[in-house]
CSV table of C-alpha atoms and ligand atoms in Angstrom, one decimal:
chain,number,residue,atom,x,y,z
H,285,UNK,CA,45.8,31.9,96.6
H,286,UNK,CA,48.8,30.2,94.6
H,287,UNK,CA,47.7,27.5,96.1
H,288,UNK,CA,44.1,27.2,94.9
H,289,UNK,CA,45.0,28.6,91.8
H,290,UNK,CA,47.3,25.7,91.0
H,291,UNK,CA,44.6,23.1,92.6
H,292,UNK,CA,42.1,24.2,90.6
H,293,UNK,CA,44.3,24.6,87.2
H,294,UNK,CA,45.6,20.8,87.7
H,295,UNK,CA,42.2,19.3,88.0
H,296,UNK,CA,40.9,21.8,85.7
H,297,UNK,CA,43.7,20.4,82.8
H,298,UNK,CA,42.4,16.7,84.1
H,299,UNK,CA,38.7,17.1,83.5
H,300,UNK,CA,39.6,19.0,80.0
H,301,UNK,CA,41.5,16.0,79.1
H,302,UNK,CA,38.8,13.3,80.3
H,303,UNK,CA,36.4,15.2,78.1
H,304,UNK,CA,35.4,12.9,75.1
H,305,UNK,CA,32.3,15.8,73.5
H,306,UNK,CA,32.6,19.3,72.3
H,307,UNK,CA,29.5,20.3,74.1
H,308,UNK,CA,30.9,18.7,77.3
H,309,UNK,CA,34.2,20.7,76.7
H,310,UNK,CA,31.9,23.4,76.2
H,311,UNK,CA,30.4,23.2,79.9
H,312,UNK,CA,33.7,23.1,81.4
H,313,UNK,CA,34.9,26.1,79.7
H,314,UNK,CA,31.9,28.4,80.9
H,315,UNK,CA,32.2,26.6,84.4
H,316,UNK,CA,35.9,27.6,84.8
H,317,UNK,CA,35.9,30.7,82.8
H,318,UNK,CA,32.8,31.7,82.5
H,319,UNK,CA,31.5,34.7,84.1
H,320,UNK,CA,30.4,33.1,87.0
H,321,UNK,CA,33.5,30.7,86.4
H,322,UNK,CA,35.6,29.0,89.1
H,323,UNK,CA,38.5,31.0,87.7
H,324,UNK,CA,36.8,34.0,87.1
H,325,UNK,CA,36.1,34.0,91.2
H,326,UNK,CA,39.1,33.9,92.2
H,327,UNK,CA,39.9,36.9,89.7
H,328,UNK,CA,36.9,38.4,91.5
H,329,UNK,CA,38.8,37.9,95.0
H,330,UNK,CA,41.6,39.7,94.2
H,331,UNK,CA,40.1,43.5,95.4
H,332,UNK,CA,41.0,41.5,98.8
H,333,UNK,CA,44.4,41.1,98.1
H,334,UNK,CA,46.9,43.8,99.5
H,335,UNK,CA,47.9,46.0,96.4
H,336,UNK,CA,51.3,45.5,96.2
H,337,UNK,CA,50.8,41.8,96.1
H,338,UNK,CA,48.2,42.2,92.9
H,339,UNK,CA,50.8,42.1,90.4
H,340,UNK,CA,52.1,38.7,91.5
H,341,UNK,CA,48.7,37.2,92.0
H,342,UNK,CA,47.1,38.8,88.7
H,343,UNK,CA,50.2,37.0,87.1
H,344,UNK,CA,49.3,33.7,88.3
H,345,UNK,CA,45.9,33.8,87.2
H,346,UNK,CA,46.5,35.1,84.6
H,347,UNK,CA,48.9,32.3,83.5
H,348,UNK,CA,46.7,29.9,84.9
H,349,UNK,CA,43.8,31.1,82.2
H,350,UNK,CA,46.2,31.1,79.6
H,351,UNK,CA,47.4,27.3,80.6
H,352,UNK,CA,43.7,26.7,80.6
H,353,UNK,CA,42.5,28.0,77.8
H,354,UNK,CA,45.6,26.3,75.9
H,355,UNK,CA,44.1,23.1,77.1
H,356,UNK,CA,40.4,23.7,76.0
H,357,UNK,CA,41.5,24.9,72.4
H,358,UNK,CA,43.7,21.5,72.1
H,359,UNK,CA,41.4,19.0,73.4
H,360,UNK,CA,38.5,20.7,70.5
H,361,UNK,CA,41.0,20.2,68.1
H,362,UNK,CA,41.5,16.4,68.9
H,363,UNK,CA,38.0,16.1,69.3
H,364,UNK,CA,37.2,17.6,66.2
H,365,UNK,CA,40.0,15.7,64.5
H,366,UNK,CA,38.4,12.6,66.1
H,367,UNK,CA,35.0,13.3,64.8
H,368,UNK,CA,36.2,14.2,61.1
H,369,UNK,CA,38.0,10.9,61.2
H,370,UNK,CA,35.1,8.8,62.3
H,371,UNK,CA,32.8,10.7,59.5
H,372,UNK,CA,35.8,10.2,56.6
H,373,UNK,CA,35.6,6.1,58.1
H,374,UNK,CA,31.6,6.0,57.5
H,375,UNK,CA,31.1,7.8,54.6
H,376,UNK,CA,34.3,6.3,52.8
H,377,UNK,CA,33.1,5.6,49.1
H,378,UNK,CA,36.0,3.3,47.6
H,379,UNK,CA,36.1,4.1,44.0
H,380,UNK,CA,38.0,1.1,43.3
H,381,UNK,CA,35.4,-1.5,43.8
H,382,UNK,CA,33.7,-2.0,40.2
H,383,UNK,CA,29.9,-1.7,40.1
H,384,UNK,CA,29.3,-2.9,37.1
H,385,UNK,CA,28.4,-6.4,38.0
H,386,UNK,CA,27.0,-7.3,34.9
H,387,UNK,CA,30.0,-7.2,31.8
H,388,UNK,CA,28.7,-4.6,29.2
H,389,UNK,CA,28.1,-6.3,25.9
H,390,UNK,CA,28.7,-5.2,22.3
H,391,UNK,CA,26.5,-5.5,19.3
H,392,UNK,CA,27.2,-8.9,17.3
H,393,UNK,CA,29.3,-8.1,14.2
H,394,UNK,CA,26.4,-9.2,11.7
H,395,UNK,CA,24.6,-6.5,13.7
H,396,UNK,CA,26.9,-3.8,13.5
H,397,UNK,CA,26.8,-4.3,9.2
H,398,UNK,CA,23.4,-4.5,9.0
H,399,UNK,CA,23.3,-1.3,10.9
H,400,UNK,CA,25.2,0.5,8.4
H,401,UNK,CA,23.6,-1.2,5.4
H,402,UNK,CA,20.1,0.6,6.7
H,403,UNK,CA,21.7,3.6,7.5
H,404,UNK,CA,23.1,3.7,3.7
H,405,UNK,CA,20.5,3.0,2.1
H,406,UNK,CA,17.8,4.9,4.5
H,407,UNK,CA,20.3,7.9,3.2
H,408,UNK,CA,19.3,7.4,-0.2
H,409,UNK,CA,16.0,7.5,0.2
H,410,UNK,CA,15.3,3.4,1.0
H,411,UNK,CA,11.8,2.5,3.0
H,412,UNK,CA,13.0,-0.1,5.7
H,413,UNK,CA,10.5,-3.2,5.8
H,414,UNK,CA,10.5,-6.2,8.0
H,415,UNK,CA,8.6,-9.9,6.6
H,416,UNK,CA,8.3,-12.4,8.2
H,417,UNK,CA,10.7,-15.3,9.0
H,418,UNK,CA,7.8,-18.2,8.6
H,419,UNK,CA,6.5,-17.9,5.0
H,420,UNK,CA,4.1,-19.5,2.9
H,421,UNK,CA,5.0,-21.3,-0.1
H,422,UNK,CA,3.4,-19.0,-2.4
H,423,UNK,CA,5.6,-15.4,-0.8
H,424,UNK,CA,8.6,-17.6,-1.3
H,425,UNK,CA,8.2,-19.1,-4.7
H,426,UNK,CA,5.4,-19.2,-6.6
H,427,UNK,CA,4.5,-15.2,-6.6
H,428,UNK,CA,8.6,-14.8,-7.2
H,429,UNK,CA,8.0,-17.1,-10.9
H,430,UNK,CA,9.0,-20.7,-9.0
H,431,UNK,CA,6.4,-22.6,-9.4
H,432,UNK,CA,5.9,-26.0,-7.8
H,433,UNK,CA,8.0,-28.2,-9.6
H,434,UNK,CA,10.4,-25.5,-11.0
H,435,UNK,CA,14.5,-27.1,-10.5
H,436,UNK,CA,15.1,-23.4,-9.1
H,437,UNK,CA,13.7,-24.6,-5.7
H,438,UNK,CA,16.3,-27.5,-5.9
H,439,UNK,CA,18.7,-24.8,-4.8
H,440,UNK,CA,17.2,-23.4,-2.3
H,441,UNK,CA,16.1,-26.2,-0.2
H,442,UNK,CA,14.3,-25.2,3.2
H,443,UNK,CA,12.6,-26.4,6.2
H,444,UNK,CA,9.0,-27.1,5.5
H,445,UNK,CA,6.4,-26.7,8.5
H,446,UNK,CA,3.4,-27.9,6.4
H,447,UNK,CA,3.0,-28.7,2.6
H,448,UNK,CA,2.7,-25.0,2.4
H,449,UNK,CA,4.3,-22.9,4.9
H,450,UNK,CA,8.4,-22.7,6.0
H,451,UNK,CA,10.9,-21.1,6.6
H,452,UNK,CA,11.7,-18.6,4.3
H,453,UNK,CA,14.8,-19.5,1.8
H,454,UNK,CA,15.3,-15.6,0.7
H,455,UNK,CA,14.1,-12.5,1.9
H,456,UNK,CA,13.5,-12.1,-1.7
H,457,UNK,CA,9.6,-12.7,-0.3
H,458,UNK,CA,9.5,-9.3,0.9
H,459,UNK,CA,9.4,-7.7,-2.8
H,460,UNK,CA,5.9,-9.4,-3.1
H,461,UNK,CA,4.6,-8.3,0.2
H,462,UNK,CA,5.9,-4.7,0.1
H,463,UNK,CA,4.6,-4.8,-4.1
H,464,UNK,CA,1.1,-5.7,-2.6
H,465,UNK,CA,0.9,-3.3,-0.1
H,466,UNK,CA,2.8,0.1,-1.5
H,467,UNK,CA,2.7,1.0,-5.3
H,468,UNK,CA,5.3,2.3,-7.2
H,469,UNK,CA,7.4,4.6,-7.2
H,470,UNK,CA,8.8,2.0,-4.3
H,471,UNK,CA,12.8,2.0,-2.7
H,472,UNK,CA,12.7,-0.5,0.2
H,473,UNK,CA,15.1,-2.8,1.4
H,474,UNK,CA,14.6,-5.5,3.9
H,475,UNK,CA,17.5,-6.9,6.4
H,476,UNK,CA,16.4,-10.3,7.2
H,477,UNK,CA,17.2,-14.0,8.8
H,478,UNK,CA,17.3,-16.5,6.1
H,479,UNK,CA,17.5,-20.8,6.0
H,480,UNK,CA,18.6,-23.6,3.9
H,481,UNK,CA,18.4,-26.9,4.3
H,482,UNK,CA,22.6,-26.7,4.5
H,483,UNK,CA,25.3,-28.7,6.1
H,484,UNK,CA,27.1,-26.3,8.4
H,485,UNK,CA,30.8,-25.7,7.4
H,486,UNK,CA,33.0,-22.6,7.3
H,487,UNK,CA,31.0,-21.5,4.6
H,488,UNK,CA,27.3,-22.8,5.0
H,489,UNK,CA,24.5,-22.0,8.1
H,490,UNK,CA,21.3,-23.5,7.2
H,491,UNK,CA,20.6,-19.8,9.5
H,492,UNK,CA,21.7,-16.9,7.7
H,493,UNK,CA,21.3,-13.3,6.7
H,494,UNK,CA,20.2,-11.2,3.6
H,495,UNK,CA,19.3,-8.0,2.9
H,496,UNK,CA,17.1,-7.6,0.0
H,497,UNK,CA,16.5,-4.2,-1.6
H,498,UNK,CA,13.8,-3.3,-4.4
H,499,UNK,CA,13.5,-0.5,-6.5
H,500,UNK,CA,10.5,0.1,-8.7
H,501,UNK,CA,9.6,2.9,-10.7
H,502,UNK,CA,8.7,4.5,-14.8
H,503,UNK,CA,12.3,4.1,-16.4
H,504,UNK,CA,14.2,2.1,-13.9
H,505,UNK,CA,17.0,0.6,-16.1
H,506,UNK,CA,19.8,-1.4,-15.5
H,507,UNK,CA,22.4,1.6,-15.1
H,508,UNK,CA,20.4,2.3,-12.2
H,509,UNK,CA,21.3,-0.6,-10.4
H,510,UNK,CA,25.1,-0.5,-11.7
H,511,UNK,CA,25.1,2.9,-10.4
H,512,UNK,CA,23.7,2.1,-6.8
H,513,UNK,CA,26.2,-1.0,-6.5
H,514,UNK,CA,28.4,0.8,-7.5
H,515,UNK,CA,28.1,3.7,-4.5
H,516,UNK,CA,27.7,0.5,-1.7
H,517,UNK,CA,30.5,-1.4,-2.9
H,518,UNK,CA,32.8,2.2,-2.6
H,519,UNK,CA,31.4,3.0,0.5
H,520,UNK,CA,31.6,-0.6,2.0
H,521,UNK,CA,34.8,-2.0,0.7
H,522,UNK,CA,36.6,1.2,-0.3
H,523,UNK,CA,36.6,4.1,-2.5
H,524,UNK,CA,38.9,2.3,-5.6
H,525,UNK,CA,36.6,-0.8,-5.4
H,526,UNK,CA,34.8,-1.2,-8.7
H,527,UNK,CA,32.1,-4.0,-9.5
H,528,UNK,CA,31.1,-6.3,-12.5
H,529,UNK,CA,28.0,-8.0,-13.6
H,530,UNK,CA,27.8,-11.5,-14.6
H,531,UNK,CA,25.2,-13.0,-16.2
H,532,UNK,CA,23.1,-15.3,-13.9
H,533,UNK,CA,19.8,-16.5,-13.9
H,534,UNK,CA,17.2,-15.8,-10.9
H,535,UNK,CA,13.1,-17.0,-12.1
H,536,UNK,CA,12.3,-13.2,-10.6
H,537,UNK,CA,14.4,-11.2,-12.4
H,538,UNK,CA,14.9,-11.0,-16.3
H,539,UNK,CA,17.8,-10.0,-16.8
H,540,UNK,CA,19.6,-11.3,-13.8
H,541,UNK,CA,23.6,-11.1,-12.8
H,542,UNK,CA,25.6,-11.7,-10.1
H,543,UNK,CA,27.5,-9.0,-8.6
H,544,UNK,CA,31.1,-8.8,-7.8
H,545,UNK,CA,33.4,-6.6,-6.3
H,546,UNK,CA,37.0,-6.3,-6.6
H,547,UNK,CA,38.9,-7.6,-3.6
H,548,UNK,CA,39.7,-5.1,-1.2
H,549,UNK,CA,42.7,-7.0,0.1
H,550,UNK,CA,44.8,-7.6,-3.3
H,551,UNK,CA,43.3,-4.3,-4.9
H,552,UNK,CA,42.5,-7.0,-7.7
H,553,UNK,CA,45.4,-7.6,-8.0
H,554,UNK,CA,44.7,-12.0,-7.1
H,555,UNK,CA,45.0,-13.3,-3.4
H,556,UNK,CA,43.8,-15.8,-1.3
H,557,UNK,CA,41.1,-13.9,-0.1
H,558,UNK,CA,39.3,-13.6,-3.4
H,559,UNK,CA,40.8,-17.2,-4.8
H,560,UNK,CA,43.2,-15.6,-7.0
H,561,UNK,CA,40.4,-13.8,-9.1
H,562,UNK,CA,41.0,-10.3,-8.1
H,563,UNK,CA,37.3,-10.4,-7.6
H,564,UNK,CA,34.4,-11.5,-4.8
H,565,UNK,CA,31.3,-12.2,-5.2
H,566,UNK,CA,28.7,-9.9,-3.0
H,567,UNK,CA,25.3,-10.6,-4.2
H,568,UNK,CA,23.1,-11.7,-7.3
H,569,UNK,CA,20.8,-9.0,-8.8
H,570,UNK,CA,18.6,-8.1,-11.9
H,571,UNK,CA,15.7,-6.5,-13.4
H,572,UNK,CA,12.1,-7.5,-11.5
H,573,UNK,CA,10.6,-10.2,-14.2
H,574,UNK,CA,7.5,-9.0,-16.2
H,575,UNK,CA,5.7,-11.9,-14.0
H,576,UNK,CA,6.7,-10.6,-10.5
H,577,UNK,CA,4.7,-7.4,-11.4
H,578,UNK,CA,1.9,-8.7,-12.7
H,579,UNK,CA,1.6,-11.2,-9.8
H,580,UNK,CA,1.4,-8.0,-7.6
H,581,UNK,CA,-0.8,-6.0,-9.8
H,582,UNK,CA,2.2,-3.6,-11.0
H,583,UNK,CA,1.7,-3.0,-14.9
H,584,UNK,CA,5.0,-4.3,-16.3
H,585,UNK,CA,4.6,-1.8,-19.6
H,586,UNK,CA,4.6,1.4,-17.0
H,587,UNK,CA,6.7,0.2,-14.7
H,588,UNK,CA,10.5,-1.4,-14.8
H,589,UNK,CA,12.4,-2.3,-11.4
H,590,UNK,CA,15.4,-3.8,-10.2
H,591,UNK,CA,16.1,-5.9,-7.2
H,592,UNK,CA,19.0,-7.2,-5.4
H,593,UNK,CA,19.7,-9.7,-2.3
H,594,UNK,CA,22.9,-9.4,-0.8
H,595,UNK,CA,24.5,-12.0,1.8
H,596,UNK,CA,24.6,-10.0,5.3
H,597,UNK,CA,27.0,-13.0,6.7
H,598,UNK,CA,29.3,-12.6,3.6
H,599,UNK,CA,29.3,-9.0,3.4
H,600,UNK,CA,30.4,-9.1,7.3
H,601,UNK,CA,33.1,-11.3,6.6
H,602,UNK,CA,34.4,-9.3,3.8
H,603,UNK,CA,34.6,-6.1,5.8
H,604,UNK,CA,36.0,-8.0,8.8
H,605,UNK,CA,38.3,-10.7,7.0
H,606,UNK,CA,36.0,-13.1,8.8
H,607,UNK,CA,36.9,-16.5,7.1
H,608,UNK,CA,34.7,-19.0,9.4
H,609,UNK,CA,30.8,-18.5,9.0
H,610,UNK,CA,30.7,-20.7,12.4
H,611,UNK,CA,32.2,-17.8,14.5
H,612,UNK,CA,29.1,-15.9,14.0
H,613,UNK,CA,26.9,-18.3,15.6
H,614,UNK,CA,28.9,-19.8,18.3
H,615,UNK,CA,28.5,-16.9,20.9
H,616,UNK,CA,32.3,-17.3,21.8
H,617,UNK,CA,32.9,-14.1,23.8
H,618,UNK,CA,36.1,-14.3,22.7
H,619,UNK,CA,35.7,-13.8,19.0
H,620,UNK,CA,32.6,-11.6,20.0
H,621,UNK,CA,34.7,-9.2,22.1
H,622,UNK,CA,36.6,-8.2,19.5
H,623,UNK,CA,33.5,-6.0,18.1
H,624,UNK,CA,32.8,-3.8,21.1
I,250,LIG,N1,17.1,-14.2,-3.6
I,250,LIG,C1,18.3,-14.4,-4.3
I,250,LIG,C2,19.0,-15.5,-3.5
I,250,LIG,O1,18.8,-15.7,-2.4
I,250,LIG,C3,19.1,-13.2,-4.5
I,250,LIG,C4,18.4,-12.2,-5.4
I,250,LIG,C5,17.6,-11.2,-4.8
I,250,LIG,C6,18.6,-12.2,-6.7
I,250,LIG,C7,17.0,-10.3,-5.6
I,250,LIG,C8,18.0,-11.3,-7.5
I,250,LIG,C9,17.2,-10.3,-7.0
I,250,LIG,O2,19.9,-16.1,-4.1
């Protein structure tokens, strides 16, 4: 009986280790041990076996099921280590490969002002209104007290697509189209792409930006518009920046000043940033002239408004000590990046 015993256990331990599938495995476990099991016979055979040699022979079986079973329960653990393996292989994510295959972009500095300009004003009540970039010569001048052969348009020299319609030269249009369409009381500004007829240098674009803003209401003075200026330049350029007017002259505003803030570099103090001054210049300004309202039916007597058109692209270059108007329009991803 040894003898078979042994026999069967060695080519039992073979096949177990030939196996290569748990359900394979499986079949050669209930074929050895199972209860009609190869093993299991021989177990059966033993009533035949005289009793004093029982102990001996139930010890080699017994042995033999333990050496057995040892074999089944290693091979399903290195078949199930195999099988884990070969899933971890297949569904391997590798976190280090980046899927962004496009480079995330940022918004374009001029952008990023503009954005905070609206939200500013928008918090103090202001209407946001777009106009349009092509204009006719009337929106641009003449309702805005230029007329034809006024030397005000000498400034602000544009590109003409016919005798009568161009590119707008100030978003200043705006105020007429908005007066036309909404009547007072009235708060709007207008963020917009202006042009020039300008040789480009560090500080020229015949492109550019303004935003224009228009207040018009019963009482509207001049303190209003000091006051307001007053609040952007603080919350722009810093809480200790103050502003001054100047006197200026705009055809579509009576008075009309410029606007200038002290430098936020020097404190005011003179620097090369504001030319030694102490001061910068952020936008020109005034009182809407009696002729502006009455070209858009507004009834000058009841009604007094002020309006203002700052330079977006200087503003920006204020905040950011931007000295090169160029960087804004050359796409270099470089100066770009530096936004995000
Ligand atoms: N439109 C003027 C310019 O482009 C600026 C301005 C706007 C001045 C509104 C007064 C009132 O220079």
């Amino acid at each position: 009986m040894k003898e078979s015993v042994n026999k069967l256990t060695e080519t039992s331990v073979n096949r177990i280790a030939a196996c290569d599938t748990i359900s394979d495995l499986n079949d050669i476990r209930v074929k050895i041990l199972g209860k009609n099991g190869e093993l299991t016979a021989i177990l059966k055979g033993m009533k035949d076996i005289p009793p004093e040699k029982r102990p001996e022979a139930g010890k080699i079986v017994n042995e033999a099921r333990e050496k057995l079973e040892q074999a089944i329960t290693s091979r399903q653990k290195a078949l199930e280590d195999a099988e884990l393996e070969r899933r971890l292989a297949c569904e391997k994510i590798d976190i280090s490969i980046n899927t962004n295959t496009l480079p995330v972009g940022g918004l374009h500095p001029l952008t990023i002002v503009r954005n905070r300009i609206v939200d500013f004003f928008s918090s103090l009540g202001f209407i946001v209104a777009d106009s349009p970039e092509i204009e006719t010569d009337y929106y641009n001048f003449e309702a805005l007290n230029i007329p034809k052969d006024h030397p005000a348009r000498e400034m602000q020299d544009t590109f003409f697509i016919t005798e009568n319609i161009l590119l707008r030269s100030q978003t200043s249009a705006g105020q007429i189209r908005m007066m036309e369409k909404v009547k007072p009381p009235l708060k709007m500004i207008s963020p917009g792409r202006v042009f020039r007829a300008d040789e480009v240098d560090a500080t020229h674009s015949p492109v550019f930006h303004q935003v224009e803003g228009l207040v018009v209401d019963k009482g509207i003075t001049m303190c209003d518009l000091k006051g307001m200026l007053d609040l952007f330049a603080k919350k722009f350029f810093g809480e200790s920046t103050k502003t001054r007017f100047r006197p200026s002259y705009f055809p579509f505003t009576e008075p009309s000043v410029e606007v200038d803030a002290s430098c936020s570099q020097c404190g005011g103090k003179g620097c090369r940033v504001c030319k030694g001054t102490g001061w910068i210049e952020i936008l020109g300004a005034g009182m809407v002239n009696r002729n502006v309202l009455n070209n858009c039916g507004i009834n000058p007597d009841e009604y007094t408004g002020f309006a203002f058109g700052a330079g977006l692209d200087r503003i920006t270059n204020i905040i950011y000590g931007i000295n090169d108007l160029r960087t804004f329009f050359e796409n270099d991803v470089r100066f770009l990046k530096q936004f995000d």
